[in-house]
Short mmCIF file of C-alpha atoms and ligand atoms in Angstrom, two decimals:
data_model
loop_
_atom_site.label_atom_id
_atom_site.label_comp_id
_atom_site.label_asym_id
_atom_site.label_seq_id
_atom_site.Cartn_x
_atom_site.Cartn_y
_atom_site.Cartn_z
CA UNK A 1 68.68 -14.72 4.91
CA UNK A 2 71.51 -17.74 4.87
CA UNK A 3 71.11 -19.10 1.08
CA UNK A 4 69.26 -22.30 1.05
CA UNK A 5 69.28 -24.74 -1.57
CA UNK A 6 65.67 -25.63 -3.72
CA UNK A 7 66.40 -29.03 -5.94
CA UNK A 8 63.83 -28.82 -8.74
CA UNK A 9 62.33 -32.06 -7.24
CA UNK A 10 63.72 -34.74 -4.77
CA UNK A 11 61.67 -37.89 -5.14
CA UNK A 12 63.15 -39.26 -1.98
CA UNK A 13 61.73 -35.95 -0.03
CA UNK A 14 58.44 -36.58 -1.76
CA UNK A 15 57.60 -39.96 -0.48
CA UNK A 16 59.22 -39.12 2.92
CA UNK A 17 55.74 -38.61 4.45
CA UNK A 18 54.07 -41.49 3.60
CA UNK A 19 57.37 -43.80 4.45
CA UNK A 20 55.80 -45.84 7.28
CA UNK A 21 52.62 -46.79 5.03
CA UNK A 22 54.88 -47.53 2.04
CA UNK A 23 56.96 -49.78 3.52
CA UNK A 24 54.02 -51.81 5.23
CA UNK A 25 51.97 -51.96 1.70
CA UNK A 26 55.16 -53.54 0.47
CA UNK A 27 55.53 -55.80 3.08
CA UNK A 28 51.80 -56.84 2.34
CA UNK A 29 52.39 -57.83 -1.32
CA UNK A 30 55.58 -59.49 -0.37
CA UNK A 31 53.52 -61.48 2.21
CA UNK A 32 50.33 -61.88 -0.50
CA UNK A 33 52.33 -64.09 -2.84
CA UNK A 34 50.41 -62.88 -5.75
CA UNK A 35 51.94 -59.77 -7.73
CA UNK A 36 50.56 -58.98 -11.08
CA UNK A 37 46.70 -57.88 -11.65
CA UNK A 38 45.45 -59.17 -8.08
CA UNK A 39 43.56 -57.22 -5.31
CA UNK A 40 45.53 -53.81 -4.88
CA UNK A 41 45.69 -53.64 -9.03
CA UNK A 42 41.79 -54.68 -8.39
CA UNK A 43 41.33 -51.71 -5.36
CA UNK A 44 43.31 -49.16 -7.02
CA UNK A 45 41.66 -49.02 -10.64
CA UNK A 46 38.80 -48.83 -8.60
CA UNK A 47 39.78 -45.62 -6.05
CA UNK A 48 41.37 -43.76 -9.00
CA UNK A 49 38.25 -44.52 -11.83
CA UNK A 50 36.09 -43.42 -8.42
CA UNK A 51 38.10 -40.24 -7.87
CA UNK A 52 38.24 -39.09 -11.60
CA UNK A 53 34.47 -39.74 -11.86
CA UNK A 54 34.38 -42.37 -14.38
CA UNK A 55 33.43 -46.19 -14.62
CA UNK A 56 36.03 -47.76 -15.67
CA UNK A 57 39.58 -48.19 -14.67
CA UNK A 58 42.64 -50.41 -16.60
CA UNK A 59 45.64 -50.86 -14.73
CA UNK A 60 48.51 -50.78 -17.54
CA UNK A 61 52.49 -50.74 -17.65
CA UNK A 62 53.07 -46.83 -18.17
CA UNK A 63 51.88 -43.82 -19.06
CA UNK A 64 52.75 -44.33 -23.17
CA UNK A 65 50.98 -47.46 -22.95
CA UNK A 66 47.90 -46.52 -21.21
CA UNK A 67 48.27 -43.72 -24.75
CA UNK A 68 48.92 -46.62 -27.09
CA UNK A 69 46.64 -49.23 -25.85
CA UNK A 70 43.59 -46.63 -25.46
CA UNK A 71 44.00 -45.82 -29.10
CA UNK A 72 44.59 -49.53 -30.19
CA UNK A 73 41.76 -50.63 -28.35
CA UNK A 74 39.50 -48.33 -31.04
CA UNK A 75 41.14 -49.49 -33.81
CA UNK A 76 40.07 -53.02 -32.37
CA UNK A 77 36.43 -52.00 -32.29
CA UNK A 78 37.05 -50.66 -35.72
CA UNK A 79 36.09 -47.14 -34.42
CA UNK A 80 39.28 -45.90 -35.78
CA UNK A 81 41.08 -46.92 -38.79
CA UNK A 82 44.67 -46.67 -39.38
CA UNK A 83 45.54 -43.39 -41.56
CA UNK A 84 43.24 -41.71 -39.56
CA UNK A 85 43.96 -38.23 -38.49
CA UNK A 86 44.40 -37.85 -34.62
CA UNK A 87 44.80 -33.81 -33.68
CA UNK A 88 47.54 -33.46 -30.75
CA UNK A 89 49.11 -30.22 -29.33
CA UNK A 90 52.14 -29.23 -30.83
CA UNK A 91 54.15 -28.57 -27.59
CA UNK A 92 53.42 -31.82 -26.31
CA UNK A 93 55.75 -34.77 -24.37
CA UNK A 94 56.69 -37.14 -27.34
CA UNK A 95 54.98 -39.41 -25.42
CA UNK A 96 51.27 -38.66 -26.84
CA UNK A 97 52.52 -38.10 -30.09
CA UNK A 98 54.83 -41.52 -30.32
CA UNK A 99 51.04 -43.42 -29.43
CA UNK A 100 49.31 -42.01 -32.21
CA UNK A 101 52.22 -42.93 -34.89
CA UNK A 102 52.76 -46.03 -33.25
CA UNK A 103 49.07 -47.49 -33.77
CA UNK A 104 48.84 -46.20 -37.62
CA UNK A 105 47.22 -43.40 -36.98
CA UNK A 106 48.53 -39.81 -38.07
CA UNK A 107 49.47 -37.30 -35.13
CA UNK A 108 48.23 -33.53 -36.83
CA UNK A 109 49.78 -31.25 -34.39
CA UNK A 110 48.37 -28.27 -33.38
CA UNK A 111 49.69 -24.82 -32.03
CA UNK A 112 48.79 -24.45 -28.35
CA UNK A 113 47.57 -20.67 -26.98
CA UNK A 114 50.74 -18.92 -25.65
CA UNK A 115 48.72 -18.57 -22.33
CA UNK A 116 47.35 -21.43 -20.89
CA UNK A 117 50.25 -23.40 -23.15
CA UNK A 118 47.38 -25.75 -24.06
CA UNK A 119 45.77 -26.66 -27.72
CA UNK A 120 44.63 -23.41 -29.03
CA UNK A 121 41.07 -23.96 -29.73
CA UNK A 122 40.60 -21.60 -32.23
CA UNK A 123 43.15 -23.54 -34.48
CA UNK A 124 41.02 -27.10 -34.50
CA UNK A 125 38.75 -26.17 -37.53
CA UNK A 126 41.48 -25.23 -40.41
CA UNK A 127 43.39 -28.77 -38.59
CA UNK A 128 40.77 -30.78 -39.33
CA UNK A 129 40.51 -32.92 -42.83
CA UNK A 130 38.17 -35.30 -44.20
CA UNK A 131 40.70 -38.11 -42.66
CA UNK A 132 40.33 -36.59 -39.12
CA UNK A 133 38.25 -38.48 -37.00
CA UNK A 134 39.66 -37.53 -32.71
CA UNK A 135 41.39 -35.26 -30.69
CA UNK A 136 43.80 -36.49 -28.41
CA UNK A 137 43.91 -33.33 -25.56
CA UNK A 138 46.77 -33.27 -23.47
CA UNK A 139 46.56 -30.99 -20.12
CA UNK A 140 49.78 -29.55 -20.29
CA UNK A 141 51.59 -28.82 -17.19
CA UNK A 142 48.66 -29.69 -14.90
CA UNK A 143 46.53 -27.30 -16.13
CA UNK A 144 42.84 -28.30 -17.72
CA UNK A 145 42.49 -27.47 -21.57
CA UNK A 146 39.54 -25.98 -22.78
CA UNK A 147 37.21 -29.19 -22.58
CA UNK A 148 33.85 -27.07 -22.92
CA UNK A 149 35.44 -26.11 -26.11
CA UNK A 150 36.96 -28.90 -27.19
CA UNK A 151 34.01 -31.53 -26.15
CA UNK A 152 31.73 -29.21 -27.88
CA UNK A 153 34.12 -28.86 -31.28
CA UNK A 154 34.09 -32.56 -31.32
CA UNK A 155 30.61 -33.30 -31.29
CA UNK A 156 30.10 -30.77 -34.18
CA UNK A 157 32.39 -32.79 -36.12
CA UNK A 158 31.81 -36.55 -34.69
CA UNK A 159 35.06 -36.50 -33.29
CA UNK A 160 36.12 -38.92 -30.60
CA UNK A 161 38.22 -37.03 -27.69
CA UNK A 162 40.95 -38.68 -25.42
CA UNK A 163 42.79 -36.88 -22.62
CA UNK A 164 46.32 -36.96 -22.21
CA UNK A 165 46.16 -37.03 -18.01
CA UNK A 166 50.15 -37.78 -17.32
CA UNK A 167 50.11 -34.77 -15.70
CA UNK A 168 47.31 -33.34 -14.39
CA UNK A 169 46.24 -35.76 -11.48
CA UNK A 170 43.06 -34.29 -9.67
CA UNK A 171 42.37 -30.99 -12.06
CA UNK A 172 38.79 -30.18 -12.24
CA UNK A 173 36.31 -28.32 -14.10
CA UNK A 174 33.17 -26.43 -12.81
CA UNK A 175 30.76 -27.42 -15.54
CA UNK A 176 28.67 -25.55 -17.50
CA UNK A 177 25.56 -27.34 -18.76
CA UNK A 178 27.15 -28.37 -22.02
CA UNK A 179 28.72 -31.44 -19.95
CA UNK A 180 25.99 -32.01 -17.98
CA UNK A 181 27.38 -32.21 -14.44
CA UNK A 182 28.83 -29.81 -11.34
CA UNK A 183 32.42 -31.20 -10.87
CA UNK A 184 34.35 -33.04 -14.04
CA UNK A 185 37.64 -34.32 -12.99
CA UNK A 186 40.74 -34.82 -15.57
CA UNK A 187 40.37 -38.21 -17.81
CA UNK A 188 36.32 -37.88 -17.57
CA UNK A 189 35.66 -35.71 -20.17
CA UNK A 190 36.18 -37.49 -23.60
CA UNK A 191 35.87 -41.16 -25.14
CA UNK A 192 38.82 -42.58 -22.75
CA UNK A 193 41.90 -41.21 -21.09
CA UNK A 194 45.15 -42.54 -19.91
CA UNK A 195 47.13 -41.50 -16.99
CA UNK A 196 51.29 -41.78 -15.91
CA UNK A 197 51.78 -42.57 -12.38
CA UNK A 198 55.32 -42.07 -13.53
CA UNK A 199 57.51 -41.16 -9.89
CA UNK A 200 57.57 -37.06 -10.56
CA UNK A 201 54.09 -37.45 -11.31
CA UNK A 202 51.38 -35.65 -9.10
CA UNK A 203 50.76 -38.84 -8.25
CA UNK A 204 53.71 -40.98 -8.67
CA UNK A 205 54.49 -44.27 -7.99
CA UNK A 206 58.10 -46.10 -6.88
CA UNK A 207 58.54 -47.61 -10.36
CA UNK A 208 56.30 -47.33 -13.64
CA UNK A 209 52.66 -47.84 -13.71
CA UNK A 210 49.81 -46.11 -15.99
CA UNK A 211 45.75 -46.45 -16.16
CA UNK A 212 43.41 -46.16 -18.79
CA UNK A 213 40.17 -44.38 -17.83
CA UNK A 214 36.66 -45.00 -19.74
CA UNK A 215 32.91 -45.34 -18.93
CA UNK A 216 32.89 -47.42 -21.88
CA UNK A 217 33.13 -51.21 -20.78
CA UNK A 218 33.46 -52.32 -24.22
CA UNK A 219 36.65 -50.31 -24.20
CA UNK A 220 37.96 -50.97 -21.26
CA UNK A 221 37.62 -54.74 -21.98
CA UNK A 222 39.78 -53.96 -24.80
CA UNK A 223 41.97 -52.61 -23.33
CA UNK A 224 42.46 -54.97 -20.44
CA UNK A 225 43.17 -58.07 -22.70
CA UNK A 226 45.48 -56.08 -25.40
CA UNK A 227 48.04 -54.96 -22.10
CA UNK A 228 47.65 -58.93 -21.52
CA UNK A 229 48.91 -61.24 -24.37
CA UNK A 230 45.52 -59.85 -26.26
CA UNK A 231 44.20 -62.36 -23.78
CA UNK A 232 40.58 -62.76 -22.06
CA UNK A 233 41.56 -66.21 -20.62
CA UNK A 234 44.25 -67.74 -20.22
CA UNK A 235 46.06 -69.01 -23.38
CA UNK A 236 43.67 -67.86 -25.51
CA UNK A 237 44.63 -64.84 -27.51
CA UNK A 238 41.63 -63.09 -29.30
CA UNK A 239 44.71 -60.21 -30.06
CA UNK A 240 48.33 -59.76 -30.20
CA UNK A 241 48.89 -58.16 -27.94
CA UNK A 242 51.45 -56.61 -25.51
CA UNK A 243 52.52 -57.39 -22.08
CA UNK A 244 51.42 -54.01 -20.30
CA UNK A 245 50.05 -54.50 -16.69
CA UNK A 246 50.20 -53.08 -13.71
CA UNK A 247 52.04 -54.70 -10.69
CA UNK A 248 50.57 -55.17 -6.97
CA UNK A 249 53.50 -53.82 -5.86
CA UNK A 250 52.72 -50.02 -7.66
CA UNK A 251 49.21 -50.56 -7.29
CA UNK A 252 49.45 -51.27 -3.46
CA UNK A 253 51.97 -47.73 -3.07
CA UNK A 254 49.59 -45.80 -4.96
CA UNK A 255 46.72 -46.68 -2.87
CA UNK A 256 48.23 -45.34 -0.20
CA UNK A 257 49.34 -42.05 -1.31
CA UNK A 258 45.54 -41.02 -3.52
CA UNK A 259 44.04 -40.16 -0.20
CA UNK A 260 46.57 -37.18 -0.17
CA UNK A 261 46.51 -36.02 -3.65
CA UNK A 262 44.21 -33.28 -2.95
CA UNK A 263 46.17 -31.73 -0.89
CA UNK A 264 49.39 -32.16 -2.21
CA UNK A 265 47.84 -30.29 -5.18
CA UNK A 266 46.23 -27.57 -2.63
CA UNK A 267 49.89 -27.03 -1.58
CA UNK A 268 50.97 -27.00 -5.04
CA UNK A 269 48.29 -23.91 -6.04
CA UNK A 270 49.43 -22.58 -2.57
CA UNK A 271 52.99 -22.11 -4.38
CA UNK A 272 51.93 -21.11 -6.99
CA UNK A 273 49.56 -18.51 -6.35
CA UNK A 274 52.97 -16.99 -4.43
CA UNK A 275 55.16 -17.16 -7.40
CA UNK A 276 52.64 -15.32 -9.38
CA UNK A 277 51.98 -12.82 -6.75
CA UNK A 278 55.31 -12.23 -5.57
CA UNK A 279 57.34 -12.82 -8.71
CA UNK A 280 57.66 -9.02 -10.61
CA UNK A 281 60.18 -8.98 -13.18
CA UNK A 282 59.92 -8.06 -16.78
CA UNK A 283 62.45 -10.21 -18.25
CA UNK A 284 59.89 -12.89 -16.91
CA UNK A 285 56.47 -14.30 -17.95
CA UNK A 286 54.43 -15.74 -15.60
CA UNK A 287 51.87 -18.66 -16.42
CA UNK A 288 47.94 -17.45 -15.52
CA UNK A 289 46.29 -19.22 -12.61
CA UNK A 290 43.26 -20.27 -14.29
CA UNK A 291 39.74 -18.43 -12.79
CA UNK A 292 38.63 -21.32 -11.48
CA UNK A 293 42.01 -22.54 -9.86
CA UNK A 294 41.42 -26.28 -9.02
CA UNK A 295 41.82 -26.40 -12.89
CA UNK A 296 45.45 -26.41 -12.91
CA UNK A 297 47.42 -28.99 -10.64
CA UNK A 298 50.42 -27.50 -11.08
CA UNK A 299 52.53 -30.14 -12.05
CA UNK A 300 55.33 -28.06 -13.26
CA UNK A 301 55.56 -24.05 -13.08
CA UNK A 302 56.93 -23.05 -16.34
CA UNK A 303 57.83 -19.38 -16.88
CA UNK A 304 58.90 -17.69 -20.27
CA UNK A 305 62.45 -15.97 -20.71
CA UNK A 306 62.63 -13.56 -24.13
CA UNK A 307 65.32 -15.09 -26.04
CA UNK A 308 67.40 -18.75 -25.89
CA UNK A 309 70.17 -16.66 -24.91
CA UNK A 310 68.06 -15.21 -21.64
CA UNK A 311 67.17 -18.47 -20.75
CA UNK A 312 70.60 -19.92 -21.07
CA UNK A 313 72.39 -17.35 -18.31
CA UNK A 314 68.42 -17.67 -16.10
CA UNK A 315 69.66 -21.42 -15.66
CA UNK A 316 72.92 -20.47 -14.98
CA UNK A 317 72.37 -17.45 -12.49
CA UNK A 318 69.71 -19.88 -10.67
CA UNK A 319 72.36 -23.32 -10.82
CA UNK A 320 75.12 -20.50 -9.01
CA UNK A 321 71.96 -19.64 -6.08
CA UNK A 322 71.74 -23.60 -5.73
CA UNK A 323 68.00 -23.43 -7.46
CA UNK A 324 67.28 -26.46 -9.85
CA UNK A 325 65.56 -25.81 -13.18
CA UNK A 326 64.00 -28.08 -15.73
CA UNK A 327 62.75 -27.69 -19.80
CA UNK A 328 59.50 -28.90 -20.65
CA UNK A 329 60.72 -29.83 -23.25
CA UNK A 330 63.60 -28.36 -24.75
CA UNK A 331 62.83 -30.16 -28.89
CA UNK A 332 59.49 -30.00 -29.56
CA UNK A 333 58.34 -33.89 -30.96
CA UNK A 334 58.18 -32.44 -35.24
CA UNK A 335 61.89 -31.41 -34.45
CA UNK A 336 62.98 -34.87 -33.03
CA UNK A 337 65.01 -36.82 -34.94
CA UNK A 338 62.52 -39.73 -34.65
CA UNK A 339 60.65 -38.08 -37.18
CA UNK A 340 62.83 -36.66 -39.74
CA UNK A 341 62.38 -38.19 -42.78
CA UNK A 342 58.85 -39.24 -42.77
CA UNK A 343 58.30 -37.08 -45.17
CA UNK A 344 54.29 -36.07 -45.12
CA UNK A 345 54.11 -37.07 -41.35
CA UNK A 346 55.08 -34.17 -39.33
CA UNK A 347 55.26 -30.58 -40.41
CA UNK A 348 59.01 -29.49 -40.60
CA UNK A 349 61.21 -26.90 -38.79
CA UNK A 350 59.90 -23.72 -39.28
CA UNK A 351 56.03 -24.81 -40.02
CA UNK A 352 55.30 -24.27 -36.03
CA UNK A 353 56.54 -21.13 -34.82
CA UNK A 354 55.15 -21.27 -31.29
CA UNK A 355 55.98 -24.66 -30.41
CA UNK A 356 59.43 -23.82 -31.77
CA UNK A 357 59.91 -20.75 -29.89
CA UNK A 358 58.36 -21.88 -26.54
CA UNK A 359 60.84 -24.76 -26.50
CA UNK A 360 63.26 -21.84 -26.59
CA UNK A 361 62.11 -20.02 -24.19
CA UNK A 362 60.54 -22.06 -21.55
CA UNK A 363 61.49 -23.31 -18.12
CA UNK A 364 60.53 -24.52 -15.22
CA UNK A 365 61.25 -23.74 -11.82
CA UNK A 366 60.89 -25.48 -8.49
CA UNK A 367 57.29 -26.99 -7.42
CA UNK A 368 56.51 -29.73 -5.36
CA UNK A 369 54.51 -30.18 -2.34
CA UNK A 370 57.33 -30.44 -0.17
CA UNK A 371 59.15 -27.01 -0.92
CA UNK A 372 58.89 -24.59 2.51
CA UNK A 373 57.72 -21.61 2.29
CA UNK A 374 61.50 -20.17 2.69
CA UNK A 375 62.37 -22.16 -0.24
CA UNK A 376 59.93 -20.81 -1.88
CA UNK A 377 61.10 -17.01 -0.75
CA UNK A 378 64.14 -17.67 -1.95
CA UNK A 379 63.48 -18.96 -5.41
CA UNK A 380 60.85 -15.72 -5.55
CA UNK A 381 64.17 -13.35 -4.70
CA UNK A 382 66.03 -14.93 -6.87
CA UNK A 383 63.53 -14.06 -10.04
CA UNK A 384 63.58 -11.29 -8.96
CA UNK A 385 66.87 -10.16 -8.60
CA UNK A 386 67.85 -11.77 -12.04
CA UNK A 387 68.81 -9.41 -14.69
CA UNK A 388 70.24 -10.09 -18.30
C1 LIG B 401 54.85 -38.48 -18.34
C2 LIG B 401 54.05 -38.27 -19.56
C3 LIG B 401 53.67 -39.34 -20.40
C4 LIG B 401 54.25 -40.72 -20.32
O1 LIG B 401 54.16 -41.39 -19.14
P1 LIG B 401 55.16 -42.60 -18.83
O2 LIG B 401 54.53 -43.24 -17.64
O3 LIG B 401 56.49 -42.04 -18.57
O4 LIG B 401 55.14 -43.51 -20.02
C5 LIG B 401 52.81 -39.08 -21.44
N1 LIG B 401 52.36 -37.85 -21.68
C6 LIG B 401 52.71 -36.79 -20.93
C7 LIG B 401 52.16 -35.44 -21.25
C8 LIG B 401 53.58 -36.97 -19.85
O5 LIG B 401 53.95 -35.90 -19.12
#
């Protein structure tokens, strides 16, 4: 077969199908005259609170500030307290971490399970101090963490829970009686959750947006004045607070492309569920598709090389076949240098061997719903042709 290129993601490619409807919801919020926190912010808080399965939905800025105002918004209601202790995976985006530090409270990172990359449950008793009082869960790489374990680990200890959603639009839980329902989507699990509609996002937008979910409408009113001046009504400022909201313009894009986010995951398991099948080589370690599948969204595929060095000529060998690769995330956030020197913060190098040696050892390789399924053949020959 003639060798065909796979980008790791072309945004351009992405929104390709949904071009005509794009360009018309555009043309309706140029034509509307109104463009911050009117009717398609209004519509589309309430589609994507509807789809997730939970009340309330706050249109905000970004993804770090749907994080950062969720959080603030409890300190607010004097829920939290700054110097309390927030538990957050270890292999995390910065992202979650910089919202915890950023509000006063203290990010206590903990070691994810080397196989479904996500917090290792087992770890969250001997992480927990007097001075912990939440766990902010983060559903790395599209795939659900253990929320029966989690929810129930909290309410033993009166913790609150938030979800990390940026990347795990549309994952979903069959529930066992311990949460009460049949089908819990991602961001309706805990005490509030905030979502990226960032543009490589699941769901992505042209431009930034975010969304705090909640079924708590003390909380969400919280959060809806903070992202606004700390404002209720205008010029009057109960808070100070940021300017964080979500434009008509995102909000009017993303309304049209929800309707197709189930399927655009489908596809993504459909790849997926290929690589793992097809994909045989022992230099390389496969993620697990979760029992249940529609747990995992798939937002990246991230495989495991054995050494820096492996990974360094895997990138290589796959740049030379014209196949795109990506780290998630190469420095894990202890390791960044926007946290050396706060001494008693973060632990320091050395004190969290597996998020150290995943972000080592990790990459990802190309999935999106718009890869073919020659594409796909050809990034699965490639793996497995690759030797060290
Ligand atoms: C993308 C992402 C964020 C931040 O979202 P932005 O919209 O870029 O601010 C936060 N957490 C995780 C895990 C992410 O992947």
């Amino acid at each position: 077969m003639a060798q065909i290129s796979v980008p790791f993601l072309d945004l351009k490619q992405i929104n390709a199908p949904y071009q005509a409807a794009l360009k018309q919801a555009c043309a309706d919020v140029v034509d509307s005259g109104w463009y911050i926190r009117g009717s398609f912010d209004e519509r589309f808080e309430r589609a994507f609170a509807d789809y997730c399965g939970v009340a309330h939905g706050v249109g905000v800025g970004n993804g770090l500030d749907a994080l950062t105002l969720m959080l603030r918004a409890e300190i607010e209601l004097g829920r939290l307290r700054k110097g309390d202790e927030i538990l957050v995976p270890s292999n995390t985006y910065i992202a979650t971490v910089l919202a915890v530090s950023a509000v006063g409270l203290v990010p206590v990172l903990v070691e994810p399970d080397e196989k479904s990359y996500n917090m290792d449950t087992a770890r969250l008793n001997s992480a927990c101090s007097s001075k912990t009082r939440g766990i902010l869960v983060v559903h790395l790489y599209g795939r659900l963490a253990d929320m029966n374990a989690i929810c129930q680990f909290a309410k033993s200890r009166n913790l609150l829970v938030f979800e990390d959603c940026a990347q795990a639009h549309g994952a979903e839980l069959e529930c066992d009686s311990a949460c009460g329902k049949q089908r819990m989507r991602a961001g309706s699990f805990g005490d509030a959750a905030a979502y990226s509609f960032y543009p490589t996002k699941n769901l992505g937008a042209l431009g930034d947006a975010g969304m705090v979910l909640t079924n708590d409408a003390e909380l969400a009113d919280v959060v809806r004045a903070l992202a606004n001046y700390g404002s209720r009504k205008k010029y009057v400022n109960d808070y100070k607070g940021v300017n964080s909201r979500l434009d008509e313009m995102q909000a009017a894009l993303l309304l049209q492309k929800l309707p197709h986010l189930d399927s655009v995951n489908e596809r993504r398991r459909q790849i997926a569920a290929r690589y793992v099948n097809e994909i045989h080589n022992p230099l390389i370690t496969l993620p697990e598709i979760p029992v249940n599948p529609k747990e995992h969204v798939w937002h990246v595929f991230t495989i495991r090389l054995q050494s820096e060095s492996a990974r360094d000529a895997f990138v290589k060998y796959l740049e030379n076949r014209g196949i795109g690769t990506l780290i998630f995330y190469p420095i894990p956030p202890h390791l960044q240098k926007a946290y050396a020197g706060e001494v008693g913060t973060l632990p320091a190098a050395g004190e969290l061997p597996i998020a150290e040696s995943m972000a080592k050892t990790v990459i990802s390789i190309p999935m999106n719903q718009v890869l073919t399924d020659e594409q796909v053949t050809q990034v699965v020959e490639a793996l497995n042709e690759f030797s060290c």
